[in-house]
Short mmCIF file of C-alpha atoms (C1' of nucleotides) in Angstrom, two decimals:
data_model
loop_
_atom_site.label_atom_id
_atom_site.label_comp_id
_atom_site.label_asym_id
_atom_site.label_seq_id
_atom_site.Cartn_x
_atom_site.Cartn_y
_atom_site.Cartn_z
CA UNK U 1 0.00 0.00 0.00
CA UNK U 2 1.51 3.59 -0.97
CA UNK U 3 1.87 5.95 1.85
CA UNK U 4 -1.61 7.02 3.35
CA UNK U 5 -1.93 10.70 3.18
CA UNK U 6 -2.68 11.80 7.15
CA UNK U 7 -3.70 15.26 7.59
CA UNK U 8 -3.76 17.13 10.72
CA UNK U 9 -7.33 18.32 10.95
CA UNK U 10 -7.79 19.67 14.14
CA UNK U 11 -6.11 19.50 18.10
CA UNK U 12 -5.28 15.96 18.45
CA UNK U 13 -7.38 15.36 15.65
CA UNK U 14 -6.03 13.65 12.39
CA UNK U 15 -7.92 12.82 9.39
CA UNK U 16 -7.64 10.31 6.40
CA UNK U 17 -9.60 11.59 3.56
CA UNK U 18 -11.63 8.72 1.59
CA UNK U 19 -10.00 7.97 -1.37
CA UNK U 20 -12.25 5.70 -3.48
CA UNK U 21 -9.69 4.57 -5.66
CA UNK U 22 -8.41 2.82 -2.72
CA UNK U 23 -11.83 1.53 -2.04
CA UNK U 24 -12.81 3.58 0.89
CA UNK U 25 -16.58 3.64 1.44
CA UNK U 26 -15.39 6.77 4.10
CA UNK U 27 -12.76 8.42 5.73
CA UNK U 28 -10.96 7.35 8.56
CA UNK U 29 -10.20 9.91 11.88
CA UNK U 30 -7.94 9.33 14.71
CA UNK U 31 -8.05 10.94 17.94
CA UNK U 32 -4.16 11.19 18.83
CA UNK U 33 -1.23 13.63 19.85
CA UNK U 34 1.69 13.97 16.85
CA UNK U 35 3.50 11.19 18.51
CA UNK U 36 1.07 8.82 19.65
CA UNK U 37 -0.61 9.04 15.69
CA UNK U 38 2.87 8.42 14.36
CA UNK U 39 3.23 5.00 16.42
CA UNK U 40 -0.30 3.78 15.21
CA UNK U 41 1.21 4.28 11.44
CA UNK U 42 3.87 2.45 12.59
CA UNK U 43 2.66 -0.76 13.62
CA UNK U 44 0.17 -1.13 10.82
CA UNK U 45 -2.81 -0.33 12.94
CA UNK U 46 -4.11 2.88 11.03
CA UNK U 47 -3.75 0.47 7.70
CA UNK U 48 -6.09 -1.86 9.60
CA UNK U 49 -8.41 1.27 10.33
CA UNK U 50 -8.52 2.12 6.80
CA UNK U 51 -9.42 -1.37 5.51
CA UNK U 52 -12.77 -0.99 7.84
CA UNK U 53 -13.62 2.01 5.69
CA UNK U 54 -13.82 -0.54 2.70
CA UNK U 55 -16.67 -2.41 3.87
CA UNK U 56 -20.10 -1.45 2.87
CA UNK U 57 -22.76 -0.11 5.15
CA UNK U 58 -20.15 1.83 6.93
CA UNK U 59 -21.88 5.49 8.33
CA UNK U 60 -19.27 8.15 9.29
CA UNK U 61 -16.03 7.83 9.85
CA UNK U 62 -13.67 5.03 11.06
CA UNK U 63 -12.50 6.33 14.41
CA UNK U 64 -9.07 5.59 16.19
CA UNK U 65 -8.32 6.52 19.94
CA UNK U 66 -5.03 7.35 21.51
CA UNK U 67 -4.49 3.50 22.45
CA UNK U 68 -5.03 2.06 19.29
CA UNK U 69 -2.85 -0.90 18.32
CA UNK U 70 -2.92 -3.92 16.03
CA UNK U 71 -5.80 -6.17 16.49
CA UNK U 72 -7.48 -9.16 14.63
CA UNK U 73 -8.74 -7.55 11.56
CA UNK U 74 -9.95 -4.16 13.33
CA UNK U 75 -7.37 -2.17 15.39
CA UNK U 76 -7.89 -2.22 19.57
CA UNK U 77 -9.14 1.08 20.49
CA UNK U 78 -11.36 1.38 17.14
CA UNK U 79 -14.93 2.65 16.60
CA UNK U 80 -16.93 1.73 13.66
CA UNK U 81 -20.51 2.40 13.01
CA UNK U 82 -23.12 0.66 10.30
CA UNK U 83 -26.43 1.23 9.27
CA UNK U 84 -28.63 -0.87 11.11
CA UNK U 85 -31.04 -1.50 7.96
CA UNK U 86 -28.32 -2.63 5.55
CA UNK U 87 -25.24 -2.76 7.54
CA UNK U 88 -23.39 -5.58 8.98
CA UNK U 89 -21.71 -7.21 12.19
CA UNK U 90 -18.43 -8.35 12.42
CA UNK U 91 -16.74 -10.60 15.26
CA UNK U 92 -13.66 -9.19 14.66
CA UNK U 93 -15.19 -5.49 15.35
CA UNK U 94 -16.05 -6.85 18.99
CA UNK U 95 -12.95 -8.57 19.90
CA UNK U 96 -12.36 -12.19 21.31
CA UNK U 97 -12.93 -11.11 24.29
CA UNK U 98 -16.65 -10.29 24.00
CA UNK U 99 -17.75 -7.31 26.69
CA UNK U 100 -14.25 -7.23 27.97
CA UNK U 101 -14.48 -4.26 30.71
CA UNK U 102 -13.66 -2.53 33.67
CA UNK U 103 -16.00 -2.37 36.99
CA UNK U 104 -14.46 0.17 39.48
CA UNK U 105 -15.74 -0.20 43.05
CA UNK U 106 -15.58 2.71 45.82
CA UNK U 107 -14.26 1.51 49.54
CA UNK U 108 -15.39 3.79 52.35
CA UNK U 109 -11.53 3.66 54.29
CA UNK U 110 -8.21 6.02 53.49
CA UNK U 111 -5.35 4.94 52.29
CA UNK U 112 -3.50 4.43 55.84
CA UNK U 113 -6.37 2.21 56.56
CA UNK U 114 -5.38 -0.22 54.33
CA UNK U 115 -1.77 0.67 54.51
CA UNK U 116 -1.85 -1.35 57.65
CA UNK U 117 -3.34 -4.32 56.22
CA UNK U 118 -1.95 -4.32 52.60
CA UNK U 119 -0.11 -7.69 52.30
CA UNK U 120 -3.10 -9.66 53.85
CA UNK U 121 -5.72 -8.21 51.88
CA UNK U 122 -3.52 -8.46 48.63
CA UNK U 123 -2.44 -11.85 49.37
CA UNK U 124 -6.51 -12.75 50.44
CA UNK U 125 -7.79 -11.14 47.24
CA UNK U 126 -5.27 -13.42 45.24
CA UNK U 127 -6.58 -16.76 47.36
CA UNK U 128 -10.15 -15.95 46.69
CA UNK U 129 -10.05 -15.11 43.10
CA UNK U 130 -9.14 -17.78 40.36
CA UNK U 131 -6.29 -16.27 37.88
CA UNK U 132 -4.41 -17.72 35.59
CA UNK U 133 -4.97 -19.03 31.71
CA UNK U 134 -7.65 -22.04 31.70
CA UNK U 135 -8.79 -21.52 35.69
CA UNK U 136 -11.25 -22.81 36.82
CA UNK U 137 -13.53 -21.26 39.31
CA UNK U 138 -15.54 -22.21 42.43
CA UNK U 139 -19.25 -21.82 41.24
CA UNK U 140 -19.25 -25.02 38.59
CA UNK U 141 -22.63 -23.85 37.06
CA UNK U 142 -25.23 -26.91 35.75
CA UNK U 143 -26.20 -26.13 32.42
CA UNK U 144 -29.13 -24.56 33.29
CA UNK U 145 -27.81 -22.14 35.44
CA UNK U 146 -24.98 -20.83 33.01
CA UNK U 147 -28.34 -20.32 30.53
CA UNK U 148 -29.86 -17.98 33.72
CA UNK U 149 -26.97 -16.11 33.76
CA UNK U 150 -26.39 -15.35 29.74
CA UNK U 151 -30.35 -14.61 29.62
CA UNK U 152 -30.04 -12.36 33.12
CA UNK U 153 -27.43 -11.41 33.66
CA UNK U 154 -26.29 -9.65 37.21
CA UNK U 155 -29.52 -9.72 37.98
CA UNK U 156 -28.77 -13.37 38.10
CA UNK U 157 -26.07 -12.67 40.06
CA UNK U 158 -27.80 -10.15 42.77
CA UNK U 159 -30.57 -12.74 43.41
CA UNK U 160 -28.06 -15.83 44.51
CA UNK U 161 -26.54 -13.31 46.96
CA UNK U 162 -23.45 -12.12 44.91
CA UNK U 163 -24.04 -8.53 44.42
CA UNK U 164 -26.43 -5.46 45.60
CA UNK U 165 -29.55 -4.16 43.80
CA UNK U 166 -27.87 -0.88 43.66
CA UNK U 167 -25.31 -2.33 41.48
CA UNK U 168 -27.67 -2.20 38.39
CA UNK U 169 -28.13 1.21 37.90
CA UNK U 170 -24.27 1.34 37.99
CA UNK U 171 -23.58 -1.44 35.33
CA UNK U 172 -23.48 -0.26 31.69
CA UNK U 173 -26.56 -1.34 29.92
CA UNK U 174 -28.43 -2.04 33.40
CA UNK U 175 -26.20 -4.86 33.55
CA UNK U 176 -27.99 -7.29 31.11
CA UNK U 177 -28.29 -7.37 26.82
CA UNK U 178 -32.09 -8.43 26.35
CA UNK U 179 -31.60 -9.96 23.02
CA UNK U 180 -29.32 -12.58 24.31
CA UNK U 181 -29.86 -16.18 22.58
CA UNK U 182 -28.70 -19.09 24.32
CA UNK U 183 -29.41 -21.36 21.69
CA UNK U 184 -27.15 -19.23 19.71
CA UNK U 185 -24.15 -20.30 21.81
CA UNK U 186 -22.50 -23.61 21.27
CA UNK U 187 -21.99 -26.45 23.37
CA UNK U 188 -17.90 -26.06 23.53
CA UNK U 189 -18.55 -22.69 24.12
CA UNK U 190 -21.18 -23.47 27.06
CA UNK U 191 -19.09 -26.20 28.45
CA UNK U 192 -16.21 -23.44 28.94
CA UNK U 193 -18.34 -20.90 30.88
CA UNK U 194 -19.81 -23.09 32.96
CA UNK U 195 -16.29 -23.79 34.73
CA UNK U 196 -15.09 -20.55 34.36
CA UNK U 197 -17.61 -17.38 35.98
CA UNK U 198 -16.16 -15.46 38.82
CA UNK U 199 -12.37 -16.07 37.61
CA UNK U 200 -10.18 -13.92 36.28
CA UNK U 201 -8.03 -15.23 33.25
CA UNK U 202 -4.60 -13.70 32.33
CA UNK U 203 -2.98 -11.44 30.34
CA UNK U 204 -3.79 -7.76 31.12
CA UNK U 205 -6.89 -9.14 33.16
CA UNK U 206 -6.25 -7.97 36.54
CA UNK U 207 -7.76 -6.67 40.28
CA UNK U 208 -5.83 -3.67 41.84
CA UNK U 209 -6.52 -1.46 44.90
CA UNK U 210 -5.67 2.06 44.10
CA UNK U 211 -6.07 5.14 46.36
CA UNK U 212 -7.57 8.49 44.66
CA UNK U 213 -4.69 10.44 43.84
CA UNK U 214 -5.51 13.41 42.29
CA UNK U 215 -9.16 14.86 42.07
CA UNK U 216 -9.82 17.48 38.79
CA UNK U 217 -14.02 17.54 39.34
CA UNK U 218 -14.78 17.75 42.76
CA UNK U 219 -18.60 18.21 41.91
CA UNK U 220 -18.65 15.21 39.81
CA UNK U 221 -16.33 12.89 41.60
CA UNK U 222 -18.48 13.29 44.64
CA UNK U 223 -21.38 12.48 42.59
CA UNK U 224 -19.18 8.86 41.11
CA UNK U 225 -18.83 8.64 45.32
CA UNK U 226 -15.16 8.98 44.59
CA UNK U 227 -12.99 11.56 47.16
CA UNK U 228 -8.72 12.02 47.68
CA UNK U 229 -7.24 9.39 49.61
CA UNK U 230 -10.51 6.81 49.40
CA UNK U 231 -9.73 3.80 48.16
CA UNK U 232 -10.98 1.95 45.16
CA UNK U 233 -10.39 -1.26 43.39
CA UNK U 234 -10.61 -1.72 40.15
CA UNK U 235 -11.23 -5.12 37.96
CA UNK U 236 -10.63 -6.12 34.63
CA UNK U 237 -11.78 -8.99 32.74
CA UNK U 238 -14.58 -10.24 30.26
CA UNK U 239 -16.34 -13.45 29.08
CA UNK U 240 -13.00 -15.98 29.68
CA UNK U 241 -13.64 -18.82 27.23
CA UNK U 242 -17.06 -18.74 26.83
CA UNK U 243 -16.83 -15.35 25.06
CA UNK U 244 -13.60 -16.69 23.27
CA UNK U 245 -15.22 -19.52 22.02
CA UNK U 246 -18.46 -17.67 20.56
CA UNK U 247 -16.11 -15.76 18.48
CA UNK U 248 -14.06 -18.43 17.24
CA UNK U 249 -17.31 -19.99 16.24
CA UNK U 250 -18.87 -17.39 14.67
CA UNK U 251 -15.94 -16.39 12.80
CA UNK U 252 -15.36 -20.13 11.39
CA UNK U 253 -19.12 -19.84 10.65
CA UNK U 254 -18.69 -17.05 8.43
CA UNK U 255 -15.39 -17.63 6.66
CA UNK U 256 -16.85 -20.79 5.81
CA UNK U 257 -20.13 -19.44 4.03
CA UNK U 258 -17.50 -17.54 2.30
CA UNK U 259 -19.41 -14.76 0.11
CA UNK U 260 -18.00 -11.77 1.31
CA UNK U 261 -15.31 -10.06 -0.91
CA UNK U 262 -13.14 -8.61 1.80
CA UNK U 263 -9.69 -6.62 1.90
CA UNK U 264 -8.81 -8.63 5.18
CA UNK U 265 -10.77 -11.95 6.06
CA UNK U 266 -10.01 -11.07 9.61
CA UNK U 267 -12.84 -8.47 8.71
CA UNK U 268 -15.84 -11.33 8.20
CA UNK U 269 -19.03 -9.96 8.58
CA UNK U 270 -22.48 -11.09 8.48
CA UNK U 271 -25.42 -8.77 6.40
CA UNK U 272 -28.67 -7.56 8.28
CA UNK U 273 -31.34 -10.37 6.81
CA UNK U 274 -28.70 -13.13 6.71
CA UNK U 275 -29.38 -15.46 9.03
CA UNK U 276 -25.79 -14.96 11.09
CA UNK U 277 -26.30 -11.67 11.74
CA UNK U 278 -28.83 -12.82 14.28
CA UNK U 279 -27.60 -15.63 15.18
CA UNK U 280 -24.14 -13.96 16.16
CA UNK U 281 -26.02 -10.71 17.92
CA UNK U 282 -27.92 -13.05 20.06
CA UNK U 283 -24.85 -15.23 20.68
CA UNK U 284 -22.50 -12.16 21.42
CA UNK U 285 -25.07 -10.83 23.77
CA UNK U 286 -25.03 -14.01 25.84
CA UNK U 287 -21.77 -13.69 26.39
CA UNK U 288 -21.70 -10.11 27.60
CA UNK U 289 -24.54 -11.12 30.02
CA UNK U 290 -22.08 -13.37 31.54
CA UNK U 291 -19.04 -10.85 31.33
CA UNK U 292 -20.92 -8.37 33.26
CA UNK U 293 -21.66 -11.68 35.63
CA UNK U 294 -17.97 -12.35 35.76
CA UNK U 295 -17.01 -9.04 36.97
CA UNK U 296 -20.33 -8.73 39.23
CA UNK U 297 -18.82 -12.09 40.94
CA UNK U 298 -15.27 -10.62 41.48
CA UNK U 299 -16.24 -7.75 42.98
CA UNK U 300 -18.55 -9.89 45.32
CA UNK U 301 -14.90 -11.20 46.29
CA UNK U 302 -13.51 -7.96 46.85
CA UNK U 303 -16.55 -6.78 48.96
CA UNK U 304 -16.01 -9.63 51.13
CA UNK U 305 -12.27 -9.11 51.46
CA UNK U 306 -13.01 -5.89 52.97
CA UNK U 307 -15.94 -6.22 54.93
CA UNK U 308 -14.14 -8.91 56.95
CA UNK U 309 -10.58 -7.20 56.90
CA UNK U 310 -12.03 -3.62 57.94
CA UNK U 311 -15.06 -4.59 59.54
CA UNK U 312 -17.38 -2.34 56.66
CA UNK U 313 -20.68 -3.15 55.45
CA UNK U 314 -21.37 -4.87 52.17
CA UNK U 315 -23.44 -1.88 51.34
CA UNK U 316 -21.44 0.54 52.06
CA UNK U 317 -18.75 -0.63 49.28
CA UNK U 318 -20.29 0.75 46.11
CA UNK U 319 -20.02 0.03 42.10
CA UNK U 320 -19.05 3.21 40.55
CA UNK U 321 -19.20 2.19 37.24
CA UNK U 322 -18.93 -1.28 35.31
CA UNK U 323 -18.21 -0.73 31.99
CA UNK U 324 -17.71 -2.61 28.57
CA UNK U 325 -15.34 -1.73 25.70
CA UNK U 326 -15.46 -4.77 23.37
CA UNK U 327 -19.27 -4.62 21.74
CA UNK U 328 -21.27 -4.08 18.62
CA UNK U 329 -24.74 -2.57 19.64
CA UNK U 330 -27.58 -0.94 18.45
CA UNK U 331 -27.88 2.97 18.74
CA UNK U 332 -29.63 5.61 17.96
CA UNK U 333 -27.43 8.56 16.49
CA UNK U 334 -27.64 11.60 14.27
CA UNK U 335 -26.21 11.55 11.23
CA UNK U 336 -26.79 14.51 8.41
CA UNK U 337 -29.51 15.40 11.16
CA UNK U 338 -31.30 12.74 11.14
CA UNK U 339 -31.88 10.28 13.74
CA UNK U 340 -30.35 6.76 12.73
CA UNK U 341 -30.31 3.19 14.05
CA UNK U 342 -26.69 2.29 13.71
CA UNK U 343 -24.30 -1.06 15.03
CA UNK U 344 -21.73 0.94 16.78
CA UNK U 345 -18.74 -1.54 17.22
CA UNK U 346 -15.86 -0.30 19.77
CA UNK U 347 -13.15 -2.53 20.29
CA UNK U 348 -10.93 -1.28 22.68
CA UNK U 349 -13.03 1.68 23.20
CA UNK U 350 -15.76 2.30 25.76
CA UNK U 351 -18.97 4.19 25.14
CA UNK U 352 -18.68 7.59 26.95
CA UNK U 353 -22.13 8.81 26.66
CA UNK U 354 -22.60 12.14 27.82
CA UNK U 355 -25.38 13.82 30.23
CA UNK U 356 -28.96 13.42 29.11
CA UNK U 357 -28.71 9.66 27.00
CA UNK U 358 -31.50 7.56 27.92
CA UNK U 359 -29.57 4.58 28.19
CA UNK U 360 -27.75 5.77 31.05
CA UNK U 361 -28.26 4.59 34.63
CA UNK U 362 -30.63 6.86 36.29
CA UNK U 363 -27.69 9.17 38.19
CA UNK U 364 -25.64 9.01 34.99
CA UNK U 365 -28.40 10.88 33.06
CA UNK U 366 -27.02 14.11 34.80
CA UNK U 367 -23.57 13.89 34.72
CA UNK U 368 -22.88 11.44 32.00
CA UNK U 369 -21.59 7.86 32.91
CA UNK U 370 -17.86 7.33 33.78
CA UNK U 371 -15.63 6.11 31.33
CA UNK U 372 -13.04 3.82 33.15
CA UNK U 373 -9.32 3.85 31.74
CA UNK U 374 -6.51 2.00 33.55
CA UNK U 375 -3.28 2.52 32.80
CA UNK U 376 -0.44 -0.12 32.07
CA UNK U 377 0.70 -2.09 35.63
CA UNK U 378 2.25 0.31 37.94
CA UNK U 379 1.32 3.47 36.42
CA UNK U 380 -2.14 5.63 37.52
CA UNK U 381 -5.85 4.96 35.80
CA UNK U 382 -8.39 8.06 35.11
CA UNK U 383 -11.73 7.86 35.65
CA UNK U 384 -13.35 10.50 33.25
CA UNK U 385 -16.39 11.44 31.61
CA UNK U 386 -17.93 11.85 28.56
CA UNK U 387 -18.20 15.50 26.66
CA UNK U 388 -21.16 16.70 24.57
CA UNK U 389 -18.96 17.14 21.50
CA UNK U 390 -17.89 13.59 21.48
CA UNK U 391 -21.63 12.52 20.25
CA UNK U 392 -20.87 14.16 17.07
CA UNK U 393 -16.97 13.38 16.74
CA UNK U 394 -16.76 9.52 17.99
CA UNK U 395 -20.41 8.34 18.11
CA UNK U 396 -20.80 8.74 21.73
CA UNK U 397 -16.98 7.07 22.37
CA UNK U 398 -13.57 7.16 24.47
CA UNK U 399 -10.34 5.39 24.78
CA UNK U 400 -10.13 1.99 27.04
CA UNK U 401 -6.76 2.28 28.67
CA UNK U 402 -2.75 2.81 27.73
CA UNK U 403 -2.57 0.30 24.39
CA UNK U 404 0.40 -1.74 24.12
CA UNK U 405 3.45 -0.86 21.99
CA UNK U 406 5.50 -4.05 21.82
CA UNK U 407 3.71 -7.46 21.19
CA UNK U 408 4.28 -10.06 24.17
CA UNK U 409 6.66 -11.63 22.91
CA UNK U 410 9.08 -8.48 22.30
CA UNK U 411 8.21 -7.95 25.86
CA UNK U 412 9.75 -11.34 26.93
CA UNK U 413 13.10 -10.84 24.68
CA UNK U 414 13.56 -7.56 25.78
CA UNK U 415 12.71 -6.24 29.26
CA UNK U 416 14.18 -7.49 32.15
CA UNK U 417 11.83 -10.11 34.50
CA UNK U 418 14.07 -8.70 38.20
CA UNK U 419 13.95 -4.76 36.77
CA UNK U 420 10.47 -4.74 36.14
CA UNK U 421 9.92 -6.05 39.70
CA UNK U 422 11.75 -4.34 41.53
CA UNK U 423 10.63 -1.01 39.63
CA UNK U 424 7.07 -2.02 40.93
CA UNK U 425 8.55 -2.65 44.38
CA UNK U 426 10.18 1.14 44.31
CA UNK U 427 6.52 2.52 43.36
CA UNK U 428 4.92 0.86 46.29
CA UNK U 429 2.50 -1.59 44.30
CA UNK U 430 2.48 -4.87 45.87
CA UNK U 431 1.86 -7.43 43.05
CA UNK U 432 0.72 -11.19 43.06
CA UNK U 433 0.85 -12.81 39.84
CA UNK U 434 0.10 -16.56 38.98
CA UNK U 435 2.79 -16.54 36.22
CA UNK U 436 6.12 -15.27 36.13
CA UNK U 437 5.94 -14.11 32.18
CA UNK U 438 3.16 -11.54 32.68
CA UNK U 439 5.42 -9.41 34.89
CA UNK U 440 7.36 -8.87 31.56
CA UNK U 441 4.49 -8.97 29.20
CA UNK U 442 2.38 -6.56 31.07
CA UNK U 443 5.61 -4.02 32.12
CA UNK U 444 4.95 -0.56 31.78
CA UNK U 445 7.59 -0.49 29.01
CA UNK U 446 5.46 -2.68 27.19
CA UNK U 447 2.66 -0.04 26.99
CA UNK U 448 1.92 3.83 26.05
CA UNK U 449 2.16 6.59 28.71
CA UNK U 450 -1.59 6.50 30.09
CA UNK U 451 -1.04 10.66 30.61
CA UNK U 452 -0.17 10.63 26.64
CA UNK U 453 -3.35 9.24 25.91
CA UNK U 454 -5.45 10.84 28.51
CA UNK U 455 -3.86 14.48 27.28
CA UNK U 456 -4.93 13.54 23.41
CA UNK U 457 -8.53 12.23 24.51
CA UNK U 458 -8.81 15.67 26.72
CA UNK U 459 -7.16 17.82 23.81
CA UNK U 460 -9.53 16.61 21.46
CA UNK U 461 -12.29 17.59 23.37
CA UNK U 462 -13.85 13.91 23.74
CA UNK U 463 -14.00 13.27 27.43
CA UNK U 464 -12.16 15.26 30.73
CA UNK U 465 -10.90 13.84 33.85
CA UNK U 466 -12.77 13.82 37.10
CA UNK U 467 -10.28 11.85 39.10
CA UNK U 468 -6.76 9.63 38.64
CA UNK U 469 -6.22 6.62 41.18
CA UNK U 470 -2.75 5.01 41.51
CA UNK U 471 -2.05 1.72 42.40
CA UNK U 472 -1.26 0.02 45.70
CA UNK U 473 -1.35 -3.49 44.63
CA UNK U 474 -2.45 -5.32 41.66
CA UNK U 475 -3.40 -9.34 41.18
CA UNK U 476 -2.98 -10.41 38.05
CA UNK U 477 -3.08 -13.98 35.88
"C1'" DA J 1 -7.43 -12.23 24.87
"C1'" DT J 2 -7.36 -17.84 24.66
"C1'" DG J 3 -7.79 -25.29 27.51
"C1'" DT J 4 -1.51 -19.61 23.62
"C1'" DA J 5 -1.76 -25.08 17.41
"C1'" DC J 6 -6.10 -27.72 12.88
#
DNA sequence: ATGTAC
C-alpha cells in the first residue's frame, strides 16, 4: 500500500480523507497527539483502520483513539458504526474477548487504613479469586444455570446473593443485553463458561486497589462517590472462554459461508437479513450477560475481602461504574440530522455517553456515565467522563486504557523479569501474579504513557478527567 | 485475549 496521506485536521485530531480509488466507502479519523498518531502508522494499525472504511454499510467515519494498536482484523481502540437496515456485524469489530471491561468499586476507608493491612488483603484477594490461563472457578454452574446467567445477567447474580440491587443502575446497559440467545451459543462454548464465571483469566486481566490520587471535578467525583485518599479497586476482565469460544465460532461460521469479498478476512461480517447476523447478535449478547456476571462475581470477592478485613458493610462498598469496551450494539445517532439506528462496534473503546442519553443509569443521566481507563501495571488509571462534542466526533466514544506498543513476545526478549519487579517494588505496588511471564508482558515499558493518551482524549475535546487513582497493589493472571 | 496449534 503507498503511503496514506494523514492530515492534521484539528487538536489531536487527524484525518484520512476517503480515497475511493483505494476503495474507501469513508474516511478514517484518529483521535491522537503527533506522537502517539505516528506510532499507530507504525505498527500497521491505522492500515487496519482504513481497511474498515472498505466495507459497505459503513456510516461516518472510522474512528481511532489514543491506544489504538494492532488487532485481529480491526485495530484495539477502534470505533466503527453501520447502518442498522443494511449494515453488517463483524466478530472481529467486537474482539475475542466479547464485553471485555472494567467495573471500578468505591471503599469507604483512606489509604493508611489499608496501609496497615496491605499484604493480607492483597495476598486474600489473590486466594479468593481464580487467575491464571484455563482456571477454573468455584461456582461449577449446571447447564441450566450458566443459561440464567447469559439470559439475566447480574440480575442473576444479585438474586443468589453475589451482588447489591444498587449495582444495576451502575452497570453499563443495566447490567444485562435483552436480546441474548442461548441457543445461539455452542456447546464447547457453554461447556467453557460453565467452569469458568467469577475467575479472572490472564494477560492484562487484573484486580488492583488504588487510592484516589488526584481529584480534577470535585462536583462530579463526589457524585461517582469517589474523594482524595478513598480507596478503590478496580477489575478487569470479560467473558473468559465462553466469550472466546463464541467468536471463534462465529468467525469459522462465516469464513466458511464464504461470500463476502473482503480486503482482510479477519474483517468477516455477516449482512442484516442473513441469518448470522442474528444468530451472532444473540450469541454475542449471551456472552456479555455473563461478562458483566464475571465481573459482578469478582467484585462480590472484593466486597467480602473488605468487609471482613475492615469490619465495613457490604453496602457501604459501592459500584461506581462497570463498563464494557469490546461490543457491537444498536444505537440511535444523528447523522446529516437525522436520527439513525446504527451497530456501533468499539473494540478497545468504551462508550462515553454524555449527560442526558437515555440509556444511562438513572444518576448518569445528569452527569454522564464514567468512562473507566486503567493505565499499564504500575502506572495511575483516570476515571473520566464523557463530553457533549464527542456525540458528534466519535459516536458517543472514548479510549479503554494505555494500548500496548511491543507485542508479548518483544516484551519477553527484551525487558528485564528482576527490573520490572523491583521497579514495581520502588513505586509501592504490591503485586501477586500466577505466572512469572506476565510481569514482563504486562511491564509498563510494554505499553503507552496513560497521561499521553489521557492528554490527546482531553485535547480533542472527547471526554475530561474527574479523578486519577494510583495503584497500591495489583493481582494479576 | 485464549484449555496460547487444525
Amino acid at each position: 500500500m503507498s503511503e496514506l496521506p494523514l492530515r492534521k485536521v484539528g487538536d489531536f485530531i487527524f484525518g484520512i480523507d476517503r480515497d475511493v480509488n483505494r476503495g474507501m466507502n469513508s474516511g478514517a479519523l484518529i483521535f491522537a497527539s503527533e506522537d502517539l498518531v505516528q506510532k499507530a502508522m507504525s505498527d500497521g494499525s491505522i492500515e487496519q483502520l482504513v481497511n474498515v472504511t472498505k466495507l459497505p454499510g459503513i456510516v461516518g467515519p472510522a474512528i481511532a483513539m489514543p491506544d489504538i494498536h494492532l488487532g485481529y482484523g480491526f485495530p484495539i481502540g477502534g470505533v466503527a458504526a453501520f447502518s442498522y437496515d443494511d449494515g453488517l456485524v463483524s466478530p472481529g469489530g467486537v474482539g475475542y474477548d466479547i464485553n471485555c471491561g472494567v467495573s471500578l468499586l468505591s471503599i469507604p476507608i483512606t489509604q493508611s487504613t489499608f496501609a496497615s493491612k496491605r499484604k493480607e488483603v492483597i495476598d486474600a484477594l489473590f486466594q479468593r479469586i481464580p487467575s491464571g490461563v484455563g482456571t477454573k472457578g468455584k461456582l461449577d454452574l449446571s447447564r441450566q444455570q450458566l443459561a440464567s446467567v447469559m439470559t439475566e445477567g447480574i440480575n442473576w447474580v444479585i438474586e443468589n446473593g453475589m451482588g447489591d440491587a444498587m449495582d444495576v443502575d451502575h452497570t453499563d446497559e443495566l447490567g444485562k443485553f435483552g436480546e441474548a440467545e442461548v441457543s445461539k451459543v455452542s456447546p464447547a462454548a457453554t461447556g467453557r463458561g460453565m467452569k469458568q464465571l467469577g475467575t479472572l483469566g490472564a494477560g492484562n486481566h487484573f484486580v488492583e486497589i488504588q487510592r484516589v490520587s488526584r481529584v480534577f471535578d470535585s462536583k462530579i467525583a463526589s457524585a461517582f462517590n469517589l474523594s482524595e485518599n478513598n480507596i478503590t479497586a478496580m477489575v478487569h476482565t470479560g467473558s473468559r472462554g465462553l466469550g472466546h469460544q463464541v467468536a471463534t465460532d462465529y468467525i469459522e461460521k462465516l469464513l466458511r459461508s464464504g461470500s463476502n469479498q473482503l480486503p482482510d478476512r479477519q474483517l468477516v461480517f455477516a449482512r442484516n437479513g442473513e441469518r448470522l447476523f442474528d444468530d451472532y447478535i444473540g450469541a454475542m449478547q449471551a456472552a456479555a450477560n455473563f461478562a458483566f456476571s464475571n465481573r459482578e462475581i469478582i467484585i462480590d470477592q472484593i466486597r467480602r475481602v473488605f468487609a471482613k478485613a475492615f469490619n465495613l458493610e457490604y453496602e457501604d462498598m459501592r459500584i461506581v461504574y462497570s463498563i464494557s469496551h469490546n461490543l457491537a450494539r444498536v444505537e440511535e445517532h444523528e447523522v446529516e440530522g437525522k436520527k439513525t439506528r446504527l451497530i456501533v462496534h468499539r473494540k478497545g473503546a468504551t462508550r462515553a455517553f454524555p449527560p442526558g442519553r437515555k440509556e444511562n443509569g438513572s444518576l448518569f443521566k445528569l452527569t454522564g456515565h464514567p468512562v473507566l481507563v486503567p493505565g499499564s501495571m504500575g502506572s495511575d488509571s483516570y476515571v473520566l467522563v464523557g463530553e457533549k462534542k464527542n456525540m458528534e466526533l466519535t459516536f458517543g466514544s472514548s479510549c479503554h486504557g494505555a494500548g500496548r506498543v511491543i507485542s508479548r513476545h518483544k516484551a519477553m526478549e527484551t525487558l528485564n523479569l528482576s527490573r520490572v519487579s523491583e521497579e514495581l517494588n520502588e513505586k509501592g505496588v504490591y503485586l501477586k501474579t500466577a505466572s512469572r511471564k506476565v510481569i514482563q508482558e504486562e511491564a509498563p515499558g510494554s505499553y503507552k504513557q496513560i497521561e499521553q493518551v489521557i492528554r490527546s482524549i482531553e485535547g480533542a475535546g472527547i471526554s475530561r478527567s474527574v479523578v486519577s487513582l494510583s495503584p497500591l497493589g495489583v493481582i494479576k493472571g
